[in-house]
mmCIF file of C-alpha atoms in Angstrom:
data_model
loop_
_atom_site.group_PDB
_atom_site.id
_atom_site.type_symbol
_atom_site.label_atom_id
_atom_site.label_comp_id
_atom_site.label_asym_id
_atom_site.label_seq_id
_atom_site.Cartn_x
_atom_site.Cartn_y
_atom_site.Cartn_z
ATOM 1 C CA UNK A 25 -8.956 13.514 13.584
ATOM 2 C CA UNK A 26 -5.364 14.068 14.924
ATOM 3 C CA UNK A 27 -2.586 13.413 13.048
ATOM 4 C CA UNK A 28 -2.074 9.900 12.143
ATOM 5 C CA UNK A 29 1.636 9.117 12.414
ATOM 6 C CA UNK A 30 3.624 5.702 12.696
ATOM 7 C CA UNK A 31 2.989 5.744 16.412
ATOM 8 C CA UNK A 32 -0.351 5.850 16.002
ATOM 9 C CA UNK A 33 -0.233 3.146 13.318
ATOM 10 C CA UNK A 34 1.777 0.919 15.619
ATOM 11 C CA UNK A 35 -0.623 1.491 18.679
ATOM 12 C CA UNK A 36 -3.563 0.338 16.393
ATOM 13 C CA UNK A 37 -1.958 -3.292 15.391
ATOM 14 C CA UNK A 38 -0.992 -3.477 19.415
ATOM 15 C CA UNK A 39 -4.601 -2.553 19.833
ATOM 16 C CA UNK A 40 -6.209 -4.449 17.694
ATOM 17 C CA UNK A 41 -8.160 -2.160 15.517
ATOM 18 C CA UNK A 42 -7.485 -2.284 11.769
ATOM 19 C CA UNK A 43 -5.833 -0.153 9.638
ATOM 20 C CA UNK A 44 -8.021 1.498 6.529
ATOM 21 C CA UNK A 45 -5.976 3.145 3.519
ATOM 22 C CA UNK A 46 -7.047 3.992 0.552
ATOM 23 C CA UNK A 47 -5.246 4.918 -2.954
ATOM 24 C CA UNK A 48 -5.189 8.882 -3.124
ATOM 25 C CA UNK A 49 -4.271 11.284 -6.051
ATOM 26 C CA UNK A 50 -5.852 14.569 -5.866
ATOM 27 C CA UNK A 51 -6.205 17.058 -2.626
ATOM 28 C CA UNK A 52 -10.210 16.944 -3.069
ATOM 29 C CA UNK A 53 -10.367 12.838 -2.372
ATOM 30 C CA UNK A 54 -7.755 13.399 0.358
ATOM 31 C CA UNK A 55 -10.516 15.752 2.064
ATOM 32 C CA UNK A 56 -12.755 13.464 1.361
ATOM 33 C CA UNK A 57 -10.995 10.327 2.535
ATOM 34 C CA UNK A 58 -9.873 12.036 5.801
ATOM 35 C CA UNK A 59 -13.390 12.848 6.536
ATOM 36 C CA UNK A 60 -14.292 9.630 6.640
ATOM 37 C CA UNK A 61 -11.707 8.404 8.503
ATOM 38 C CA UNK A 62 -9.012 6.766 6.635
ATOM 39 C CA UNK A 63 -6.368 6.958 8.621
ATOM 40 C CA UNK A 64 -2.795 6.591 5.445
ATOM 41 C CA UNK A 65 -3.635 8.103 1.809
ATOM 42 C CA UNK A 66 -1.526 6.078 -0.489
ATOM 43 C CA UNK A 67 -0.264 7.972 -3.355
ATOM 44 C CA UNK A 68 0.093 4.631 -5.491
ATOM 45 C CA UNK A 69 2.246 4.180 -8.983
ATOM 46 C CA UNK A 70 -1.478 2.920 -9.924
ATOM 47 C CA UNK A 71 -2.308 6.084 -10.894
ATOM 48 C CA UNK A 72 -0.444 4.944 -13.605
ATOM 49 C CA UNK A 73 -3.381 2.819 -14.934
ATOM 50 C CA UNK A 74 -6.253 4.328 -13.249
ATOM 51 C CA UNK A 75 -5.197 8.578 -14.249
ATOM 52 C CA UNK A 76 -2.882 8.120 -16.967
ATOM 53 C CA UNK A 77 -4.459 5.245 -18.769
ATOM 54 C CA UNK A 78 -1.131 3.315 -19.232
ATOM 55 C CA UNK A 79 -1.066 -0.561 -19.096
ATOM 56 C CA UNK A 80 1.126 -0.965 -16.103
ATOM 57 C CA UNK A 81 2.626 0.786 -14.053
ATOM 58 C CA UNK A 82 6.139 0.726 -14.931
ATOM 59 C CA UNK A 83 5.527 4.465 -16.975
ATOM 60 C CA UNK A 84 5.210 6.355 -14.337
ATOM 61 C CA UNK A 85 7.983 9.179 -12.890
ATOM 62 C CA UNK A 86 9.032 10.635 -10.110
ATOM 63 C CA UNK A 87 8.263 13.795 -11.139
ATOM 64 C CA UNK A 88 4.523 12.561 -11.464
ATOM 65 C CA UNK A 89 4.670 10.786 -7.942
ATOM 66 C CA UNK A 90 5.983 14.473 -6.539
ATOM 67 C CA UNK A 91 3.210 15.884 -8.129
ATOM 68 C CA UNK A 92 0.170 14.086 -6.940
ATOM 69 C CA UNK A 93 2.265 13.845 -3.499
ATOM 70 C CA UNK A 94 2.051 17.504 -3.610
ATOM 71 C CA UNK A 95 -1.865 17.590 -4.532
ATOM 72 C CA UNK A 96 -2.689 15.190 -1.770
ATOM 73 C CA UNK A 97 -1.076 17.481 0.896
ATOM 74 C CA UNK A 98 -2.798 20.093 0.049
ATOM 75 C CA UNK A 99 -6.381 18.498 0.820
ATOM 76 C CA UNK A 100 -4.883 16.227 3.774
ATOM 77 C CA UNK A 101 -6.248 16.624 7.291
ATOM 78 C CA UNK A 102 -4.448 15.036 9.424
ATOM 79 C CA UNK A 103 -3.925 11.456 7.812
ATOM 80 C CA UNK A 104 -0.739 9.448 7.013
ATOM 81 C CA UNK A 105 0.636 10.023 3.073
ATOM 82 C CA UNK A 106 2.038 6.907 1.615
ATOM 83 C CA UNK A 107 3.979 7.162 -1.590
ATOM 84 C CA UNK A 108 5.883 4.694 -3.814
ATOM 85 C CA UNK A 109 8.658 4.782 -5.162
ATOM 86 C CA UNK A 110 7.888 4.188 -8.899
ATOM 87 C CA UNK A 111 9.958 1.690 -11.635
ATOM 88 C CA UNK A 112 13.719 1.771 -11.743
ATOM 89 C CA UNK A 113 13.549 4.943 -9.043
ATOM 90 C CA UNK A 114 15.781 2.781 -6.725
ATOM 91 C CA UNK A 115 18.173 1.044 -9.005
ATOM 92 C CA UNK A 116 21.157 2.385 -6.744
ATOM 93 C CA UNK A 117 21.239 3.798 -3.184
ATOM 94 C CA UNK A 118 22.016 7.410 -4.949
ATOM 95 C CA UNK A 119 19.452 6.903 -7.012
ATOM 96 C CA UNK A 120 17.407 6.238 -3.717
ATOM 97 C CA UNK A 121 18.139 8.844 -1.733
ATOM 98 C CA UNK A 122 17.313 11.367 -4.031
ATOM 99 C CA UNK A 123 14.492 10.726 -5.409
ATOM 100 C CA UNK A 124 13.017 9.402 -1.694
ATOM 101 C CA UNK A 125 13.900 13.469 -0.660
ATOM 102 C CA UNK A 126 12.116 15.032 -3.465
ATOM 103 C CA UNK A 127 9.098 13.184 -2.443
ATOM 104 C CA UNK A 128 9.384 13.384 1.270
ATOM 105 C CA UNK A 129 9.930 17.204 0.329
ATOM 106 C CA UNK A 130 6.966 17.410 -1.566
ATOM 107 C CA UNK A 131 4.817 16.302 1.466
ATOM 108 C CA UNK A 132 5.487 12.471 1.748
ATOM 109 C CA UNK A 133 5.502 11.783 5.486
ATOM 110 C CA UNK A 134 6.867 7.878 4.496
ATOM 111 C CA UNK A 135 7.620 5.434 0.913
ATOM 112 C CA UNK A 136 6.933 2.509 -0.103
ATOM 113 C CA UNK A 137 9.111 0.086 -1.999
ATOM 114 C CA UNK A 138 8.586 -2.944 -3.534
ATOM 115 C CA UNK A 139 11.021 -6.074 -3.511
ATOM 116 C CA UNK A 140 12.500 -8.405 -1.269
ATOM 117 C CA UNK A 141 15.051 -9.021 0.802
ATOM 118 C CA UNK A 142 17.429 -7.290 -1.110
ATOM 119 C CA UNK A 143 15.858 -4.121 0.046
ATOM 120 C CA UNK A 144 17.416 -4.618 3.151
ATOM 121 C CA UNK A 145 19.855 -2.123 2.510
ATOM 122 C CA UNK A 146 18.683 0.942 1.249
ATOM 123 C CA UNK A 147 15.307 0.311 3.809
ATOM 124 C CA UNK A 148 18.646 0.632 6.159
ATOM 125 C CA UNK A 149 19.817 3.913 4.591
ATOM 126 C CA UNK A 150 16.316 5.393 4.281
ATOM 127 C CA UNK A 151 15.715 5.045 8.035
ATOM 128 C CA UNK A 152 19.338 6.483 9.016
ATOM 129 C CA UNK A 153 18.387 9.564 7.105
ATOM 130 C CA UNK A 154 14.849 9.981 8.758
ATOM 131 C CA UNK A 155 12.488 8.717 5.771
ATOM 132 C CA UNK A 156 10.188 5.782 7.058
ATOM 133 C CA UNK A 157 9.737 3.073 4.539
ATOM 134 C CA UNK A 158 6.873 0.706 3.841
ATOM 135 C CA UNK A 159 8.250 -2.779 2.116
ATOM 136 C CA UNK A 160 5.712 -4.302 -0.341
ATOM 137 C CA UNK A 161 5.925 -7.862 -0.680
ATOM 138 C CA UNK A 162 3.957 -10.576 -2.526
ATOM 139 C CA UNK A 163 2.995 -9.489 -6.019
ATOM 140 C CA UNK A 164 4.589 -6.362 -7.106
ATOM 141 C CA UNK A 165 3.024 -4.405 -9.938
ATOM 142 C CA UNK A 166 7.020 -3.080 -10.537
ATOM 143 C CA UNK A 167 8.021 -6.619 -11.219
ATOM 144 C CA UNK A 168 4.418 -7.738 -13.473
ATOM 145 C CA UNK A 169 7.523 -9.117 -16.718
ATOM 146 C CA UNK A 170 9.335 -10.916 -14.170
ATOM 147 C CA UNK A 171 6.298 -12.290 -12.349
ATOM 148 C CA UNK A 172 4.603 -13.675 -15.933
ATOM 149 C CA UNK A 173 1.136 -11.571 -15.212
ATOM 150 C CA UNK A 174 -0.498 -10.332 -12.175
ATOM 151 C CA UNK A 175 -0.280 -13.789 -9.785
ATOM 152 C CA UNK A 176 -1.242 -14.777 -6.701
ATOM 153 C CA UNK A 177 2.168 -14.821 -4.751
ATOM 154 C CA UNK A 178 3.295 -17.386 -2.059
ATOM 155 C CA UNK A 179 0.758 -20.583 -2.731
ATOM 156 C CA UNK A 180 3.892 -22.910 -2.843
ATOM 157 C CA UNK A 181 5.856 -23.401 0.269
ATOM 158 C CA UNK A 182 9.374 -22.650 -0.794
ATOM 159 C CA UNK A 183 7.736 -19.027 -1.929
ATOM 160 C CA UNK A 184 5.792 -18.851 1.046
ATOM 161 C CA UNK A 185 9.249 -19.676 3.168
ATOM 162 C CA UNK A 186 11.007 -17.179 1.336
ATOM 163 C CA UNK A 187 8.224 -14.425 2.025
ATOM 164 C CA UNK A 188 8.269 -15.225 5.636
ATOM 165 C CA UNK A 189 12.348 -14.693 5.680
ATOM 166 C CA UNK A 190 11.867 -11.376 3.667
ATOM 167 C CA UNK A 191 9.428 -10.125 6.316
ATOM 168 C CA UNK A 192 11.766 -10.494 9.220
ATOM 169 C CA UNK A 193 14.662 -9.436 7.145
ATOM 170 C CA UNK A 194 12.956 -5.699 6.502
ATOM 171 C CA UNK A 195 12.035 -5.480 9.733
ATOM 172 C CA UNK A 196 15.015 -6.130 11.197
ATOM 173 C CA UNK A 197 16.899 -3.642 8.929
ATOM 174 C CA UNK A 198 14.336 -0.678 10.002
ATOM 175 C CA UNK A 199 10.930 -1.027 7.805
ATOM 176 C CA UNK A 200 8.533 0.598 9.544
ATOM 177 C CA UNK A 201 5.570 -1.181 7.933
ATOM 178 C CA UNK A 202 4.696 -3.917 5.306
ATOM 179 C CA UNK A 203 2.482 -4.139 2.135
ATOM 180 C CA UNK A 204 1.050 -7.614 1.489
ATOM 181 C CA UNK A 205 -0.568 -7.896 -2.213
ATOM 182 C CA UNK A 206 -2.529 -11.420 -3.559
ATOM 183 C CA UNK A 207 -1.082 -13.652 -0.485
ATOM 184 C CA UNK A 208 -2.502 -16.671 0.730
ATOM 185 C CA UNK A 209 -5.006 -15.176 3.588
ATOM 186 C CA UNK A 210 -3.049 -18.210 6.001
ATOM 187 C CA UNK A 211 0.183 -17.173 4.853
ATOM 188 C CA UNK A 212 -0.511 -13.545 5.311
ATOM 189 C CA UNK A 213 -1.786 -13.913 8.739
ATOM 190 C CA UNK A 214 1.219 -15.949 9.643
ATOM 191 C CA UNK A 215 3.543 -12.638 8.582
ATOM 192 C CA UNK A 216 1.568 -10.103 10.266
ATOM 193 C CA UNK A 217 1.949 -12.116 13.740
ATOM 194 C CA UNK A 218 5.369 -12.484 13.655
ATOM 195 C CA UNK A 219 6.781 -9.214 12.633
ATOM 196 C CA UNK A 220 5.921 -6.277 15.690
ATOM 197 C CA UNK A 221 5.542 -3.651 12.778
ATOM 198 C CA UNK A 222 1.989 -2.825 11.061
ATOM 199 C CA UNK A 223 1.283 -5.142 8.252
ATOM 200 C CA UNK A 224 -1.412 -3.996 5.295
ATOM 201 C CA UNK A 225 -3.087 -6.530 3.018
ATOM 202 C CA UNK A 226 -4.604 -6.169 -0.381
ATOM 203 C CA UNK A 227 -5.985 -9.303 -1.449
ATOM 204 C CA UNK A 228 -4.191 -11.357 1.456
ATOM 205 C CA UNK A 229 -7.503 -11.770 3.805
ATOM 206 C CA UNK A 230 -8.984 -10.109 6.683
ATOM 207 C CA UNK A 231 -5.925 -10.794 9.833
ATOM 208 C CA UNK A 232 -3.608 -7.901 8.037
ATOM 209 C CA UNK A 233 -4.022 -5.272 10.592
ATOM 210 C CA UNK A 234 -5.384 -3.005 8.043
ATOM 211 C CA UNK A 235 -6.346 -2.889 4.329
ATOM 212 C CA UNK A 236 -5.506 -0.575 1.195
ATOM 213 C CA UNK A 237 -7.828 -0.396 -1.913
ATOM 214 C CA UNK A 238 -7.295 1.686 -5.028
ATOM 215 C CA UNK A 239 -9.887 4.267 -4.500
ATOM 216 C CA UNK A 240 -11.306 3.927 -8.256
ATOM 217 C CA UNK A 241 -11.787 0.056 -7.786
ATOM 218 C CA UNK A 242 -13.836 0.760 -4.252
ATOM 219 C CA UNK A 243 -16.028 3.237 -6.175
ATOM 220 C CA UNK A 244 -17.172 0.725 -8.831
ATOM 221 C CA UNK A 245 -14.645 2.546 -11.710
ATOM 222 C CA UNK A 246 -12.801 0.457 -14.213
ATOM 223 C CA UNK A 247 -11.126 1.055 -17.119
ATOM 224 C CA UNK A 248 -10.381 -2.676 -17.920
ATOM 225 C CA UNK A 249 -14.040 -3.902 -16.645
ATOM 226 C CA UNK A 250 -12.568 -6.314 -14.633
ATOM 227 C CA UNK A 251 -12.699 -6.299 -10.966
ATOM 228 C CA UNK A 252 -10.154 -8.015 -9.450
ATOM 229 C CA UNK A 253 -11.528 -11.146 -6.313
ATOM 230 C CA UNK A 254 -10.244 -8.825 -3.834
ATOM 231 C CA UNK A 255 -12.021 -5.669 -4.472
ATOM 232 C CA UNK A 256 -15.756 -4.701 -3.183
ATOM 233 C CA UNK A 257 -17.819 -1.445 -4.938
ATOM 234 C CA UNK A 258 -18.847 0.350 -1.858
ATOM 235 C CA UNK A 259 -20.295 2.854 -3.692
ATOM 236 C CA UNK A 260 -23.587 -0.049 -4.447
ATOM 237 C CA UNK A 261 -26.364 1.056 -2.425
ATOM 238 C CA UNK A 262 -24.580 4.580 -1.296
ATOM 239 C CA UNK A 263 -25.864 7.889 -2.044
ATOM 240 C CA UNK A 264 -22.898 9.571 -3.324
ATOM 241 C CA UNK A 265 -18.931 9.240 -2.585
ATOM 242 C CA UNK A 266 -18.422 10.422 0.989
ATOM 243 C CA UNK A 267 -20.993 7.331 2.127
ATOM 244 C CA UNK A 268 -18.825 5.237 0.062
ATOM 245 C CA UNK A 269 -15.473 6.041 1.343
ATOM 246 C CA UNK A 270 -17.020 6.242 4.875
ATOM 247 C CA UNK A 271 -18.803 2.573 4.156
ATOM 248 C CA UNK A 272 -14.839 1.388 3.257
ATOM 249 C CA UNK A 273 -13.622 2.903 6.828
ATOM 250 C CA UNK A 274 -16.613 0.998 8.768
ATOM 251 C CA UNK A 275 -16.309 -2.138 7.014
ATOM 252 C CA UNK A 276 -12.755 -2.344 7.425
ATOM 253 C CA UNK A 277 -13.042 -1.368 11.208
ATOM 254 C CA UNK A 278 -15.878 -3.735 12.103
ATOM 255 C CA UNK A 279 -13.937 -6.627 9.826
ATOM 256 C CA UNK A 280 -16.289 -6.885 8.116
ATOM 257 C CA UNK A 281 -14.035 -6.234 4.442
ATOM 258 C CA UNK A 282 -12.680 -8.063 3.726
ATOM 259 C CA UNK A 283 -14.658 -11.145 3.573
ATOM 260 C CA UNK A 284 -13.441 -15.118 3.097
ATOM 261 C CA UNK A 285 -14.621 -14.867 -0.782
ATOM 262 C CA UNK A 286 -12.159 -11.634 -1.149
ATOM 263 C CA UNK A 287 -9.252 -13.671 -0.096
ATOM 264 C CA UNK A 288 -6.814 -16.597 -1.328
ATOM 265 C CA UNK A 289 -6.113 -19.960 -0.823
ATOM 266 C CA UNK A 290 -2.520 -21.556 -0.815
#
């Protein structure tokens, strides 16, 4: 396919065909994953839990972001890479800045950064200096103490106000797309109309205009045994990985994935 970049991503949600990412950490499932079609490879702070084994994902470096940034390029062809920013590795705008270039250099083509409206700032910074930046909102793994446990964000209407306000407020200071993690499917659908940029959901319904799963969870892999509402095992009824990751593209296209039961109430 040819290269996917944030013009292309914006021309799909003006279009009206979803989005389909998927969590990436190696450069043979970024060969993979591009074969099939998935248009941004998230290099995700979950590898945290799903490589490293850890609890959370508050353990994880920059250094080991760089270095599964780095993997992923290698076996890209052609999509988007996606890569957060992990724990603490934004505490100040110096901070920030630095460790935003050694991942861009690495072979980031755009971050991710969870918080709120306080990211307003160095989202403003960021895009100055050339490095696109995807807010994630709702529940953010970074902030699991603070949050009491992985929640369902925005279900009472001063939260889902606030959200809302956040959205608009990282737009306007130069986010070039938004996360949206366990969100009310209404509420979510509400955000993703009234901000212009593209708006991803993971467990916040099927009116995102695209959808992210960690790859392990799509393929039926869990270290915990849990699987959480939002997640589907393509890999039942598939004949190896490639129809799996392909099945995840289609679904996602055709709407298909995710479904009402995969979704939240307020």
């Amino acid at each position: 396919m040819p290269d996917v970049t944030l013009s292309t991503l914006q021309s799909l949600k003006q279009s009206g065909e979803k989005i389909a990412m998927l969590t990436c950490y190696d450069a043979t499932f970024a060969q993979v994953a591009c074969q099939a079609g998935v248009e941004v490879l998230l290099v995700g702070d979950s590898l945290g839990m799903v490589l490293q084994g850890h609890d959370s994902t508050l353990p994880v470096s920059v250094a080991d972001m760089a270095y599964h940034v780095a993997a992923v390029k290698r076996g890209n062809q052609g999509a988007l890479i996606l890569v957060d920013l992990p724990f603490m590795a934004y505490a100040t705008h110096e901070q920030t800045l630095a460790n935003c270039a050694t991942l861009m250099q690495a072979g980031a083509h755009m971050v991710k950064l969870e918080g709120a409206a306080w990211l307003a700032e160095p989202i403003r910074l960021l895009a100055e200096r050339g490095v696109p930046v995807c807010a994630h909102l709702g529940l953010t793994p970074q902030a699991v103490n603070l949050l009491g446990g992985y929640k369902v964000q925005g279900r009472q209407e001063a939260q889902a106000r606030q959200m809302r306000a956040d959205a608009m407020a990282l737009e306007q200071a130069g986010a070039a797309m938004l996360l949206l993690e366990c969100v009310p499917s209404e509420l979510a659908a509400e955000i993703s109309q009234a901000v212009r940029i593209p708006v991803i959901g993971i467990g916040a319904g099927g009116a995102t205009d695209g959808q992210v799963l960690v790859l392990h969870d799509m393929l039926g892999l869990s270290l915990s045994g849990r699987t959480p509402k939002f997640v589907k095992d393509f890999m039942a009824g598939q004949d190896g990985i490639p129809a799996a990751l392909a099945a995840y593209v289609r679904a996602v296209k055709e709407r298909s994935f995710p479904a009402a039961e995969h979704g939240f109430s307020a």
